[in-house]
Short mmCIF file of C-alpha atoms (C1' of nucleotides) in Angstrom, two decimals:
data_model
loop_
_atom_site.label_atom_id
_atom_site.label_comp_id
_atom_site.label_asym_id
_atom_site.label_seq_id
_atom_site.Cartn_x
_atom_site.Cartn_y
_atom_site.Cartn_z
CA UNK A 13 -48.92 -60.09 -32.64
CA UNK A 14 -50.42 -62.07 -29.79
CA UNK A 15 -49.38 -61.12 -26.31
CA UNK A 16 -49.29 -64.78 -25.52
CA UNK A 17 -46.54 -65.64 -27.98
CA UNK A 18 -43.87 -64.65 -25.52
CA UNK A 19 -45.65 -66.51 -22.74
CA UNK A 20 -45.66 -69.66 -24.81
CA UNK A 21 -42.01 -69.30 -25.66
CA UNK A 22 -41.10 -68.86 -22.01
CA UNK A 23 -43.26 -71.78 -20.98
CA UNK A 24 -41.33 -73.98 -23.39
CA UNK A 25 -37.87 -72.85 -22.34
CA UNK A 26 -37.10 -70.84 -25.42
CA UNK A 27 -35.61 -67.42 -25.31
CA UNK A 28 -38.03 -64.75 -26.41
CA UNK A 29 -36.87 -63.12 -29.62
CA UNK A 30 -38.65 -60.97 -32.16
CA UNK A 31 -38.36 -63.61 -34.90
CA UNK A 32 -39.85 -66.33 -32.79
CA UNK A 33 -42.71 -64.17 -31.63
CA UNK A 34 -43.55 -63.16 -35.17
CA UNK A 35 -43.42 -66.67 -36.54
CA UNK A 36 -45.37 -68.18 -33.68
CA UNK A 37 -48.01 -65.47 -33.98
CA UNK A 38 -48.44 -66.32 -37.65
CA UNK A 39 -49.43 -69.84 -36.71
CA UNK A 40 -52.05 -68.54 -34.31
CA UNK A 41 -53.41 -66.02 -36.83
CA UNK A 42 -53.67 -68.59 -39.52
CA UNK A 43 -56.38 -71.04 -38.61
CA UNK A 44 -57.07 -72.43 -42.02
CA UNK A 45 -54.01 -74.08 -43.42
CA UNK A 46 -50.60 -75.33 -42.54
CA UNK A 47 -47.71 -73.02 -43.36
CA UNK A 48 -44.84 -73.60 -45.70
CA UNK A 49 -41.48 -71.97 -45.19
CA UNK A 50 -42.21 -69.80 -48.23
CA UNK A 51 -45.53 -68.61 -46.79
CA UNK A 52 -43.75 -67.36 -43.73
CA UNK A 53 -40.96 -65.82 -45.75
CA UNK A 54 -43.50 -63.83 -47.79
CA UNK A 55 -45.38 -62.58 -44.77
CA UNK A 56 -42.34 -61.78 -42.65
CA UNK A 57 -39.94 -60.42 -45.20
CA UNK A 58 -37.80 -58.80 -42.54
CA UNK A 59 -36.61 -62.24 -41.46
CA UNK A 60 -33.79 -64.18 -42.99
CA UNK A 61 -34.60 -67.42 -44.77
CA UNK A 62 -32.24 -69.35 -42.57
CA UNK A 63 -33.71 -67.97 -39.37
CA UNK A 64 -37.12 -69.22 -40.46
CA UNK A 65 -35.78 -72.70 -41.15
CA UNK A 66 -34.07 -72.83 -37.81
CA UNK A 67 -37.06 -71.47 -35.94
CA UNK A 68 -39.39 -74.02 -37.52
CA UNK A 69 -36.96 -76.72 -36.51
CA UNK A 70 -36.82 -75.53 -32.92
CA UNK A 71 -40.60 -75.18 -32.65
CA UNK A 72 -40.97 -78.67 -34.02
CA UNK A 73 -38.38 -80.08 -31.60
CA UNK A 74 -40.18 -78.41 -28.72
CA UNK A 75 -43.53 -79.83 -29.74
CA UNK A 76 -45.19 -76.53 -30.62
CA UNK A 77 -45.72 -77.38 -34.28
CA UNK A 78 -45.53 -80.57 -36.31
CA UNK A 79 -44.26 -81.10 -39.84
CA UNK A 80 -46.57 -82.36 -42.58
CA UNK A 81 -44.96 -83.80 -45.68
CA UNK A 82 -47.13 -83.63 -48.71
CA UNK A 83 -46.81 -85.13 -52.14
CA UNK A 84 -45.75 -81.80 -53.55
CA UNK A 85 -42.44 -82.18 -51.77
CA UNK A 86 -42.81 -79.07 -49.64
CA UNK A 87 -42.81 -79.43 -45.88
CA UNK A 88 -45.60 -77.62 -44.09
CA UNK A 89 -46.05 -77.01 -40.39
CA UNK A 90 -49.13 -76.72 -38.23
CA UNK A 91 -49.75 -76.03 -34.57
CA UNK A 92 -49.80 -78.99 -32.24
CA UNK A 93 -52.98 -79.23 -30.22
CA UNK A 94 -51.66 -79.26 -26.71
CA UNK A 95 -50.77 -82.89 -26.24
CA UNK A 96 -47.30 -82.70 -27.71
CA UNK A 97 -44.20 -82.14 -25.65
CA UNK A 98 -40.52 -81.65 -26.19
CA UNK A 99 -39.10 -84.41 -28.32
CA UNK A 100 -42.33 -86.30 -28.69
CA UNK A 101 -45.24 -85.61 -31.00
CA UNK A 102 -48.66 -87.16 -30.60
CA UNK A 103 -50.33 -85.80 -33.67
CA UNK A 104 -52.20 -88.90 -34.67
CA UNK A 105 -54.77 -87.07 -36.71
CA UNK A 106 -55.37 -87.03 -40.43
CA UNK A 107 -54.10 -84.30 -42.74
CA UNK A 108 -55.97 -83.04 -45.76
CA UNK A 109 -54.47 -81.55 -48.89
CA UNK A 110 -56.77 -79.65 -51.25
CA UNK A 111 -55.57 -79.71 -54.82
CA UNK A 112 -57.65 -76.68 -55.72
CA UNK A 113 -56.30 -74.19 -53.20
CA UNK A 114 -53.13 -76.16 -52.37
CA UNK A 115 -53.80 -75.70 -48.66
CA UNK A 116 -53.06 -78.42 -46.17
CA UNK A 117 -55.04 -78.62 -42.97
CA UNK A 118 -55.16 -80.78 -39.88
CA UNK A 119 -58.39 -82.69 -39.37
CA UNK A 120 -57.85 -82.77 -35.64
CA UNK A 121 -61.10 -84.59 -35.01
CA UNK A 122 -60.30 -87.42 -37.43
CA UNK A 123 -58.05 -90.04 -35.85
CA UNK A 124 -55.76 -92.24 -37.87
CA UNK A 125 -57.32 -95.70 -37.75
CA UNK A 126 -55.40 -98.70 -36.45
CA UNK A 127 -53.51 -100.81 -38.97
CA UNK A 128 -52.47 -104.41 -38.59
CA UNK A 129 -48.83 -104.89 -39.46
CA UNK A 130 -46.93 -108.17 -39.40
CA UNK A 131 -45.02 -108.38 -36.11
CA UNK A 132 -41.70 -108.08 -37.91
CA UNK A 133 -42.10 -104.33 -38.06
CA UNK A 134 -41.66 -101.88 -35.22
CA UNK A 135 -43.94 -98.89 -35.62
CA UNK A 136 -42.90 -95.49 -34.39
CA UNK A 137 -45.19 -93.11 -36.19
CA UNK A 138 -47.98 -93.08 -38.78
CA UNK A 139 -48.78 -90.35 -41.25
CA UNK A 140 -52.01 -90.18 -43.19
CA UNK A 141 -52.62 -87.61 -45.87
CA UNK A 142 -55.89 -87.39 -47.74
CA UNK A 143 -56.08 -85.57 -51.06
CA UNK A 144 -59.20 -84.02 -52.44
CA UNK A 145 -61.27 -80.88 -52.39
CA UNK A 146 -61.71 -79.06 -49.11
CA UNK A 147 -64.79 -77.47 -47.55
CA UNK A 148 -63.85 -74.03 -48.89
CA UNK A 149 -63.35 -75.08 -52.50
CA UNK A 150 -66.16 -77.58 -52.80
CA UNK A 151 -68.96 -75.03 -53.39
CA UNK B 18 -31.68 -106.76 -67.92
CA UNK B 19 -34.98 -108.53 -68.13
CA UNK B 20 -36.10 -109.61 -71.56
CA UNK B 21 -39.56 -108.62 -70.52
CA UNK B 22 -38.75 -104.94 -70.07
CA UNK B 23 -39.21 -104.24 -73.74
CA UNK B 24 -42.41 -106.28 -73.77
CA UNK B 25 -43.82 -104.21 -70.97
CA UNK B 26 -42.89 -100.98 -72.66
CA UNK B 27 -44.55 -102.08 -75.88
CA UNK B 28 -47.63 -103.25 -74.05
CA UNK B 29 -47.97 -99.79 -72.54
CA UNK B 30 -47.50 -97.85 -75.75
CA UNK B 31 -44.06 -96.53 -74.97
CA UNK B 32 -41.23 -96.58 -77.43
CA UNK B 33 -38.54 -99.02 -76.47
CA UNK B 34 -35.33 -97.21 -75.66
CA UNK B 35 -32.19 -98.28 -73.86
CA UNK B 36 -32.77 -95.85 -70.98
CA UNK B 37 -36.28 -97.05 -70.35
CA UNK B 38 -35.29 -100.68 -70.44
CA UNK B 39 -32.46 -100.12 -67.99
CA UNK B 40 -34.57 -98.12 -65.57
CA UNK B 41 -37.52 -100.47 -65.71
CA UNK B 42 -35.24 -103.44 -65.17
CA UNK B 43 -33.85 -101.80 -62.05
CA UNK B 44 -37.31 -101.77 -60.55
CA UNK B 45 -37.71 -105.48 -61.23
CA UNK B 46 -34.28 -106.33 -59.86
CA UNK B 47 -34.81 -104.39 -56.70
CA UNK B 48 -37.42 -106.14 -54.61
CA UNK B 49 -36.65 -104.57 -51.29
CA UNK B 50 -37.14 -100.86 -51.41
CA UNK B 51 -38.56 -98.05 -53.47
CA UNK B 52 -36.07 -96.17 -55.61
CA UNK B 53 -35.09 -92.54 -55.44
CA UNK B 54 -33.92 -90.63 -58.44
CA UNK B 55 -30.44 -90.59 -56.93
CA UNK B 56 -30.41 -94.38 -56.49
CA UNK B 57 -31.06 -94.80 -60.17
CA UNK B 58 -28.53 -92.17 -61.09
CA UNK B 59 -25.86 -94.00 -59.11
CA UNK B 60 -26.60 -97.37 -60.61
CA UNK B 61 -27.03 -96.17 -64.19
CA UNK B 62 -24.35 -93.55 -64.47
CA UNK B 63 -24.45 -93.62 -68.23
CA UNK B 64 -27.83 -91.91 -68.15
CA UNK B 65 -28.44 -88.22 -67.89
CA UNK B 66 -30.14 -86.90 -64.75
CA UNK B 67 -32.88 -85.29 -66.76
CA UNK B 68 -33.63 -88.43 -68.71
CA UNK B 69 -34.16 -90.26 -65.44
CA UNK B 70 -36.57 -87.61 -64.20
CA UNK B 71 -38.52 -87.73 -67.43
CA UNK B 72 -38.59 -91.49 -67.56
CA UNK B 73 -39.88 -91.74 -64.00
CA UNK B 74 -42.58 -89.26 -64.90
CA UNK B 75 -43.64 -91.24 -67.95
CA UNK B 76 -43.65 -94.54 -66.08
CA UNK B 77 -45.76 -92.96 -63.39
CA UNK B 78 -48.18 -91.48 -65.92
CA UNK B 79 -48.53 -94.86 -67.58
CA UNK B 80 -49.26 -96.62 -64.30
CA UNK B 81 -46.10 -98.74 -64.19
CA UNK B 82 -44.74 -97.18 -61.03
CA UNK B 83 -46.20 -94.95 -58.34
CA UNK B 84 -44.58 -92.11 -56.44
CA UNK B 85 -44.14 -92.27 -52.68
CA UNK B 86 -43.50 -89.03 -50.86
CA UNK B 87 -41.69 -89.45 -47.60
CA UNK B 88 -40.97 -87.08 -44.79
CA UNK B 89 -37.38 -86.75 -45.92
CA UNK B 90 -38.58 -84.72 -48.87
CA UNK B 91 -37.28 -87.11 -51.50
CA UNK B 92 -39.71 -88.73 -53.90
CA UNK B 93 -39.36 -92.47 -54.29
CA UNK B 94 -40.97 -94.77 -56.81
CA UNK B 95 -42.09 -98.37 -56.64
CA UNK B 96 -43.63 -100.81 -59.09
CA UNK B 97 -47.39 -100.86 -59.30
CA UNK B 98 -48.85 -104.28 -58.73
CA UNK B 99 -50.82 -104.83 -61.88
CA UNK B 100 -54.03 -103.03 -61.11
CA UNK B 101 -52.92 -99.58 -62.19
CA UNK B 102 -53.51 -98.23 -65.66
CA UNK B 103 -52.64 -95.14 -67.66
CA UNK B 104 -53.68 -92.04 -65.80
CA UNK B 105 -55.11 -93.82 -62.83
CA UNK B 106 -53.34 -95.35 -59.88
CA UNK B 107 -54.99 -97.75 -57.47
CA UNK B 108 -52.19 -98.19 -54.98
CA UNK B 109 -54.26 -98.19 -51.85
CA UNK B 110 -51.66 -99.97 -49.77
CA UNK B 111 -49.54 -98.78 -46.90
CA UNK B 112 -45.93 -97.65 -47.29
CA UNK B 113 -43.25 -98.24 -44.70
CA UNK B 114 -40.20 -96.10 -44.10
CA UNK B 115 -37.37 -97.55 -42.02
CA UNK B 116 -35.36 -94.91 -40.24
CA UNK B 117 -32.39 -97.25 -39.78
CA UNK B 118 -31.75 -98.16 -43.40
CA UNK B 119 -33.74 -95.27 -44.90
CA UNK B 120 -35.49 -97.68 -47.26
CA UNK B 121 -39.11 -97.28 -48.17
CA UNK B 122 -41.17 -100.30 -49.11
CA UNK B 123 -44.70 -101.07 -50.20
CA UNK B 124 -46.68 -103.25 -47.84
CA UNK B 125 -48.85 -104.51 -50.65
CA UNK B 126 -50.81 -106.79 -48.40
CA UNK B 127 -51.74 -104.06 -45.93
CA UNK B 128 -54.71 -102.03 -47.14
CA UNK B 129 -55.30 -98.47 -46.08
CA UNK B 130 -58.26 -98.58 -43.71
CA UNK B 131 -61.40 -96.57 -44.33
CA UNK B 132 -61.67 -93.17 -42.69
CA UNK B 133 -64.82 -91.23 -41.96
CA UNK B 134 -64.57 -87.66 -43.18
CA UNK B 135 -67.26 -85.01 -42.77
CA UNK B 136 -69.21 -84.74 -46.04
CA UNK B 137 -67.79 -81.30 -46.67
CA UNK B 138 -64.69 -82.92 -48.11
CA UNK B 139 -64.35 -84.70 -51.43
CA UNK B 140 -61.75 -87.44 -51.25
CA UNK B 141 -59.64 -88.34 -54.22
CA UNK B 142 -56.71 -90.24 -52.82
CA UNK B 143 -55.26 -91.38 -49.50
CA UNK B 144 -51.63 -91.86 -48.60
CA UNK B 145 -50.47 -93.68 -45.52
CA UNK B 146 -46.85 -93.84 -44.49
CA UNK B 147 -45.69 -95.74 -41.44
CA UNK B 148 -42.31 -95.00 -39.88
CA UNK B 149 -40.37 -97.45 -37.84
CA UNK B 150 -37.87 -100.26 -38.10
CA UNK B 151 -38.23 -102.78 -40.91
CA UNK B 152 -37.88 -106.55 -40.92
CA UNK B 153 -34.25 -106.36 -42.07
CA UNK B 154 -33.06 -103.92 -39.42
CA UNK B 155 -35.04 -105.21 -36.49
CA UNK B 156 -32.61 -108.04 -35.52
"C1'" DG C 14 -20.69 -61.68 -19.65
"C1'" DT C 15 -21.94 -65.79 -21.87
"C1'" DA C 16 -24.60 -68.67 -24.43
"C1'" DA C 17 -27.94 -68.60 -27.63
"C1'" DC C 18 -29.89 -66.44 -31.75
"C1'" DT C 19 -29.55 -64.08 -36.23
"C1'" DG C 20 -27.94 -62.62 -40.81
"C1'" DC C 21 -25.06 -63.28 -44.67
"C1'" DA C 22 -22.51 -66.05 -47.86
"C1'" DA C 23 -22.14 -70.21 -49.87
"C1'" DA C 24 -22.87 -74.93 -50.80
"C1'" DA C 25 -25.60 -79.18 -51.41
"C1'" DT C 26 -29.55 -81.36 -53.20
"C1'" DA C 27 -33.76 -81.79 -55.89
"C1'" DT C 28 -36.25 -80.65 -59.84
"C1'" DT C 29 -37.61 -78.16 -64.19
"C1'" DT C 30 -37.13 -76.03 -68.77
"C1'" DG C 31 -35.33 -74.96 -73.45
"C1'" DC C 32 -33.14 -76.44 -77.27
"C1'" DA C 33 -30.43 -78.97 -80.47
"C1'" DT C 34 -29.46 -83.68 -81.73
"C1'" DC C 35 -30.33 -88.53 -82.02
"C1'" DC C 36 -33.07 -92.67 -82.21
"C1'" DT C 37 -37.42 -95.42 -82.63
"C1'" DT C 38 -40.99 -96.57 -85.45
"C1'" DA D 15 -39.07 -88.99 -92.77
"C1'" DA D 16 -41.48 -87.55 -88.53
"C1'" DG D 17 -42.09 -87.43 -83.90
"C1'" DG D 18 -40.66 -88.72 -79.74
"C1'" DA D 19 -36.54 -89.39 -76.61
"C1'" DT D 20 -32.12 -87.92 -75.02
"C1'" DG D 21 -28.17 -84.98 -73.55
"C1'" DC D 22 -26.43 -80.69 -72.25
"C1'" DA D 23 -26.68 -76.19 -70.26
"C1'" DA D 24 -28.82 -73.48 -67.24
"C1'" DA D 25 -32.31 -71.90 -64.16
"C1'" DT D 26 -35.21 -72.46 -60.03
"C1'" DA D 27 -36.42 -74.22 -55.46
"C1'" DT D 28 -35.47 -76.19 -51.09
"C1'" DT D 29 -32.65 -76.93 -47.36
"C1'" DT D 30 -28.15 -77.04 -44.82
"C1'" DT D 31 -23.72 -75.34 -42.98
"C1'" DG D 32 -20.11 -72.13 -41.28
"C1'" DC D 33 -19.00 -68.08 -39.27
"C1'" DA D 34 -19.06 -63.58 -37.47
"C1'" DG D 35 -21.85 -60.22 -35.27
"C1'" DT D 36 -25.88 -59.33 -32.17
"C1'" DT D 37 -29.18 -60.09 -28.53
"C1'" DA D 38 -31.54 -62.31 -24.54
"C1'" DC D 39 -31.09 -63.42 -19.89
#
DNA sequence: GTAACTGCAAAATATTTGCATCCTT
DNA sequence: AAGGATGCAAATATTTTGCAGTTAC
């Protein structure tokens, strides 16, 4: 477990608990793909299912992680890259889902392009998910 | 029920059944938003849940409707606009989710813009979902 | 000590599968 | 008549809620 997990929790006004440290550390360990609830449950089988759901919710509310909704109906979460804050995400990057390894990753360097919408719509947030084969599975 | 429902089914090599006609007609009636399984279940309460799931799957396979996966975890479906065929969707338009009325609609006239991905990825499909307030709820 | 966090039980919702029966062609 | 479509039962998966007990600060 990272030493810094507790620092990060403190810095974001969350009480430091074992569950939170373990879950947050997982996100730092795992640099490849976004994590599903079930991934976390498998790796931290000492934690209750419900605790994991609630922790993911809190982390998301605090701007530590952001949810990614894929076409397989399972919500994944990935670390926010610094510019998110409590109650407001700024993750305007593209997400990539690989249908070979079923991993979802953030393409942090790829910005979501602007779209022209008729003025009758008010835009709050844009999600862009690209499906295909990732760098690891392409071979 | 549209007379044309049975025509469309025939034209796409599907046997013409009461369930399929009713479900397909719903999609033609409903011009505003995409339909969830539960919407259909409510409106056609003579049909079995499972039949609705299977019918949506078949329609999607045949290119009549396309699935839209939103961040609320519920799959919605909307009519394809003519250029889709069996086994291959071409719905490269933007989808819009209104968080006031919870409706999802296709913005058929708004194309998904091109994105530059590093060559290490193979792209198969792109989804773009915009959240905000729709034309009906804006007031 | 108090408020927040966790675990357990249970419920709600979404979706899938197997099988026997019915309907379309 | 044959094969596909449907209905029913049941299983699986995901997520939420309530409450009582525990822990962080």
